[in-house]
JSON list of C-alpha atoms in Angstrom, two decimals:
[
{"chain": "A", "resi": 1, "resn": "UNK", "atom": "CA", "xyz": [-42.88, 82.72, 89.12]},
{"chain": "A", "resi": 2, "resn": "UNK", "atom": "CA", "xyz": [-40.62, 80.42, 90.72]},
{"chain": "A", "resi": 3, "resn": "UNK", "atom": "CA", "xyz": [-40.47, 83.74, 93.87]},
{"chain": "A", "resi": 4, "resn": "UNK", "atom": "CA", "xyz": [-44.43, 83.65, 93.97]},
{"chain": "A", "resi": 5, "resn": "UNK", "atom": "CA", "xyz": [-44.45, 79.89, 94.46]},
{"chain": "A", "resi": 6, "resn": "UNK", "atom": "CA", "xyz": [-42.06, 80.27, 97.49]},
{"chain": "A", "resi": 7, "resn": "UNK", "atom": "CA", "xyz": [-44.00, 83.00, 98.99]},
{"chain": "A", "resi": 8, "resn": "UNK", "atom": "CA", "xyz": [-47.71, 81.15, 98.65]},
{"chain": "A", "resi": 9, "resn": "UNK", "atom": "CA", "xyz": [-45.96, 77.53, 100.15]},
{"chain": "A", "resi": 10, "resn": "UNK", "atom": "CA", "xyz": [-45.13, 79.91, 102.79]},
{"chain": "A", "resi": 11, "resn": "UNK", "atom": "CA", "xyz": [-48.48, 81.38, 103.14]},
{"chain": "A", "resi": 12, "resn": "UNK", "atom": "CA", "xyz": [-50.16, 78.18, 103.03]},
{"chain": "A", "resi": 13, "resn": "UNK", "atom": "CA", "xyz": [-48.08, 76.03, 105.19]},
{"chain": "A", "resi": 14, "resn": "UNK", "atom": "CA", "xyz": [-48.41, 75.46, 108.94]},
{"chain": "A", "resi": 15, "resn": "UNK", "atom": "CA", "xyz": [-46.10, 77.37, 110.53]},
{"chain": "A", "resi": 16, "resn": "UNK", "atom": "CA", "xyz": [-45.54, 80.99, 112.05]},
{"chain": "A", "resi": 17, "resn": "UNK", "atom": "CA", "xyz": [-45.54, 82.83, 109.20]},
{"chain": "A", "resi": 18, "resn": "UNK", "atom": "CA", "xyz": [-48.71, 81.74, 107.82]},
{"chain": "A", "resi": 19, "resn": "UNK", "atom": "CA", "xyz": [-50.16, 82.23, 111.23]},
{"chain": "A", "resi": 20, "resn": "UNK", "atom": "CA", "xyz": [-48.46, 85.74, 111.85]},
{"chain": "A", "resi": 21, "resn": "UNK", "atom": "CA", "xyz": [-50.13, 87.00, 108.11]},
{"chain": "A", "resi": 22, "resn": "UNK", "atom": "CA", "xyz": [-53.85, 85.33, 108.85]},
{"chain": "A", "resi": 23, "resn": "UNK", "atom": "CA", "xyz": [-53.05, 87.76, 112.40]},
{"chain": "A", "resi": 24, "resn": "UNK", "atom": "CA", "xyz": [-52.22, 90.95, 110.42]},
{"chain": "A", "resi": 25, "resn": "UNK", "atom": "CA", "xyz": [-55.23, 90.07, 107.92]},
{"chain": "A", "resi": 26, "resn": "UNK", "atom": "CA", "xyz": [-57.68, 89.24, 111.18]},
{"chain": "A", "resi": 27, "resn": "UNK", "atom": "CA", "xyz": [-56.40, 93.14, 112.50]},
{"chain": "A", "resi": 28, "resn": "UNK", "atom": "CA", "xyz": [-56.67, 95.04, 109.11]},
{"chain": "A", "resi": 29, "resn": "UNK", "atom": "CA", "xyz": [-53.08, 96.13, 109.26]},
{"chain": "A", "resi": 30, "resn": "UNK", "atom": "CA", "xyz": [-52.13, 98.86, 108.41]},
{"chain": "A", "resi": 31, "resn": "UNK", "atom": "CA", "xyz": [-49.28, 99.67, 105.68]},
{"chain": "A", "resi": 32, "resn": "UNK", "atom": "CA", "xyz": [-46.83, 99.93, 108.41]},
{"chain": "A", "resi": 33, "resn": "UNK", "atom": "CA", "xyz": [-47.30, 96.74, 110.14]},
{"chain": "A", "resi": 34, "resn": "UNK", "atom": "CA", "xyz": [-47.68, 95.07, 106.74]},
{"chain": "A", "resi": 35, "resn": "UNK", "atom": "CA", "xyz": [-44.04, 96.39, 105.86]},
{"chain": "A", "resi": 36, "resn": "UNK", "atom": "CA", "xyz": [-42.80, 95.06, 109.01]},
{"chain": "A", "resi": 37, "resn": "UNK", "atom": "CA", "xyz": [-43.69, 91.90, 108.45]},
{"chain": "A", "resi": 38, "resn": "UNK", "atom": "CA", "xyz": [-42.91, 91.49, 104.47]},
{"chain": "A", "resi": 39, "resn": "UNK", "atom": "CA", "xyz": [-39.45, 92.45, 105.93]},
{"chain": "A", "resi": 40, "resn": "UNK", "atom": "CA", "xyz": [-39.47, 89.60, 108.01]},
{"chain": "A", "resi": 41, "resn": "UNK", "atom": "CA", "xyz": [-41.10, 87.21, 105.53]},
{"chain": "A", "resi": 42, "resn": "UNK", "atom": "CA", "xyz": [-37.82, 88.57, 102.69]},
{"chain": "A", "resi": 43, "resn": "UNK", "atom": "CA", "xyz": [-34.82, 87.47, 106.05]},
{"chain": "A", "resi": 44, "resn": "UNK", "atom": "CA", "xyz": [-37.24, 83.86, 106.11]},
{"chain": "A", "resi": 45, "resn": "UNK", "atom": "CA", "xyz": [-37.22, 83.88, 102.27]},
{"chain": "A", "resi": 46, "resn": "UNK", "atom": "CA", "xyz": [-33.39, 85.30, 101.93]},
{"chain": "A", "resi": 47, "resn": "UNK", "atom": "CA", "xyz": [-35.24, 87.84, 98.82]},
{"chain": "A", "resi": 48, "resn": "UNK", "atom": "CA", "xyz": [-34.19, 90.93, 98.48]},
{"chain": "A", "resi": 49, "resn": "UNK", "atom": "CA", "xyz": [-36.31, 93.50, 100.12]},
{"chain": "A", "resi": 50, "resn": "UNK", "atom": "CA", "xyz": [-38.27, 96.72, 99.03]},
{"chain": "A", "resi": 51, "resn": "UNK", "atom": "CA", "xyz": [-37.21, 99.99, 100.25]},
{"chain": "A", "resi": 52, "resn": "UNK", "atom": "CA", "xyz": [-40.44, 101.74, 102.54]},
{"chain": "A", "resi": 53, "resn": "UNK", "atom": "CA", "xyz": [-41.02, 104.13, 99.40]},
{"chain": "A", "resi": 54, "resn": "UNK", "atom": "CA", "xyz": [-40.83, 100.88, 97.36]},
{"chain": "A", "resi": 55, "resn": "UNK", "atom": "CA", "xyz": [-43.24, 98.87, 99.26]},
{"chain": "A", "resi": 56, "resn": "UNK", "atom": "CA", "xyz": [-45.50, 101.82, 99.48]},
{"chain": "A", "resi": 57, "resn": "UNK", "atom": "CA", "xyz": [-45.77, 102.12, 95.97]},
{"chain": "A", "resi": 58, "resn": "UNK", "atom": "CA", "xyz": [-46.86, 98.76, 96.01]},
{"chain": "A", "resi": 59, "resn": "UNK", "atom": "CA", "xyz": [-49.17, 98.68, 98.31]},
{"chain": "A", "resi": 60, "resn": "UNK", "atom": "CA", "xyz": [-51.31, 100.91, 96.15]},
{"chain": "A", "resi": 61, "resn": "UNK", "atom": "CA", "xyz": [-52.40, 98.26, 93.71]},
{"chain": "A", "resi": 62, "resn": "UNK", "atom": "CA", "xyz": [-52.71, 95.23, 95.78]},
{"chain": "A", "resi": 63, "resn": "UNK", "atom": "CA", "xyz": [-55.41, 94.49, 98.74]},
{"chain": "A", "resi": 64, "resn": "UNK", "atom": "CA", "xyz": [-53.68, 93.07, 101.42]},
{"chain": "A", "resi": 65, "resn": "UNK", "atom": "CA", "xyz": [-56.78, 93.38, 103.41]},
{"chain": "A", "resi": 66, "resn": "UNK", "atom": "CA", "xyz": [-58.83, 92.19, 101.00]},
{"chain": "A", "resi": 67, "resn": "UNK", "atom": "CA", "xyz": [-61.84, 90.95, 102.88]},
{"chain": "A", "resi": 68, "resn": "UNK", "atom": "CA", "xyz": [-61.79, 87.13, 101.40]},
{"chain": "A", "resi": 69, "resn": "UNK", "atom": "CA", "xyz": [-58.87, 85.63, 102.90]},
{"chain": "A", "resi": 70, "resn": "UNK", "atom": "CA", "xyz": [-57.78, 83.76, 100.26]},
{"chain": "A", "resi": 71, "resn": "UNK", "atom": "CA", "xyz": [-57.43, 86.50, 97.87]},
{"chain": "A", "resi": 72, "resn": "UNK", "atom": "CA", "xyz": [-55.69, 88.33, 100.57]},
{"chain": "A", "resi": 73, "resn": "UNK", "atom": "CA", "xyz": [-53.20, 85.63, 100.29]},
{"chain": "A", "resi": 74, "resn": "UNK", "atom": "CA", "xyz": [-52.49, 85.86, 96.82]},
{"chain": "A", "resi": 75, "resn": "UNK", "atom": "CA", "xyz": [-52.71, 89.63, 96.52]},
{"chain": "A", "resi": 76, "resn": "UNK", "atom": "CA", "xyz": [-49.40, 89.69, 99.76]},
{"chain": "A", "resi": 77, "resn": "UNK", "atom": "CA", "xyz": [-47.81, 87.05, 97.65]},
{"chain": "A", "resi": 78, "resn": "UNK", "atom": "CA", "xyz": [-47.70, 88.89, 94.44]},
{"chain": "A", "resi": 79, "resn": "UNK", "atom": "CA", "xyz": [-46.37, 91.86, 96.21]},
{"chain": "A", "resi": 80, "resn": "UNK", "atom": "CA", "xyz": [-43.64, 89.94, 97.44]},
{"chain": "A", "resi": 81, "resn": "UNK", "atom": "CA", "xyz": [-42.81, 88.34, 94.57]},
{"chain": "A", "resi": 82, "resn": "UNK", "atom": "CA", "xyz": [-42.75, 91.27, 92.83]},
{"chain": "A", "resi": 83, "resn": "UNK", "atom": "CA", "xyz": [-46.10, 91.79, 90.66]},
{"chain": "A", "resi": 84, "resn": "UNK", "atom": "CA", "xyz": [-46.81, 95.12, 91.70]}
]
């Protein structure tokens, strides 16, 4: 939990991360851009990161686009932190 918490202080902060994710949310990213920037959120977060096949798997089960924004939040944090 103590990875989620990290991610979701990211997330909600001010700053450009949270502003880069509500960009890829605003665009409906697609799988590939969404990699591209978890890869850049693990380097801010120094975690470990998911191989492509990895995150792919991954991105089956959560909604990244999910149309509230909040839950879209919460469903890119999990991911991160692991809860696939």
């Amino acid at each position: 939990m103590e990875k989620l918490g990290k991610v979701l202080k990211l997330l909600n902060g001010k700053n450009e991360i949270s502003r880069l994710h509500k960009e890829y949310w605003y665009k409906i990213a697609d799988e590939y851009e969404w990699y591209e920037f978890y890869l850049l959120l693990c380097k801010e977060l120094k975690f470990e990161p998911y191989t492509f096949e990895q995150f792919d798997y991954c991105w089956q089960y959560r909604l990244l686009n999910h149309e509230n924004y909040k839950q879209a939040k919460i469903e890119f944090a999990n991911l991160v932190a692991g809860f696939c």
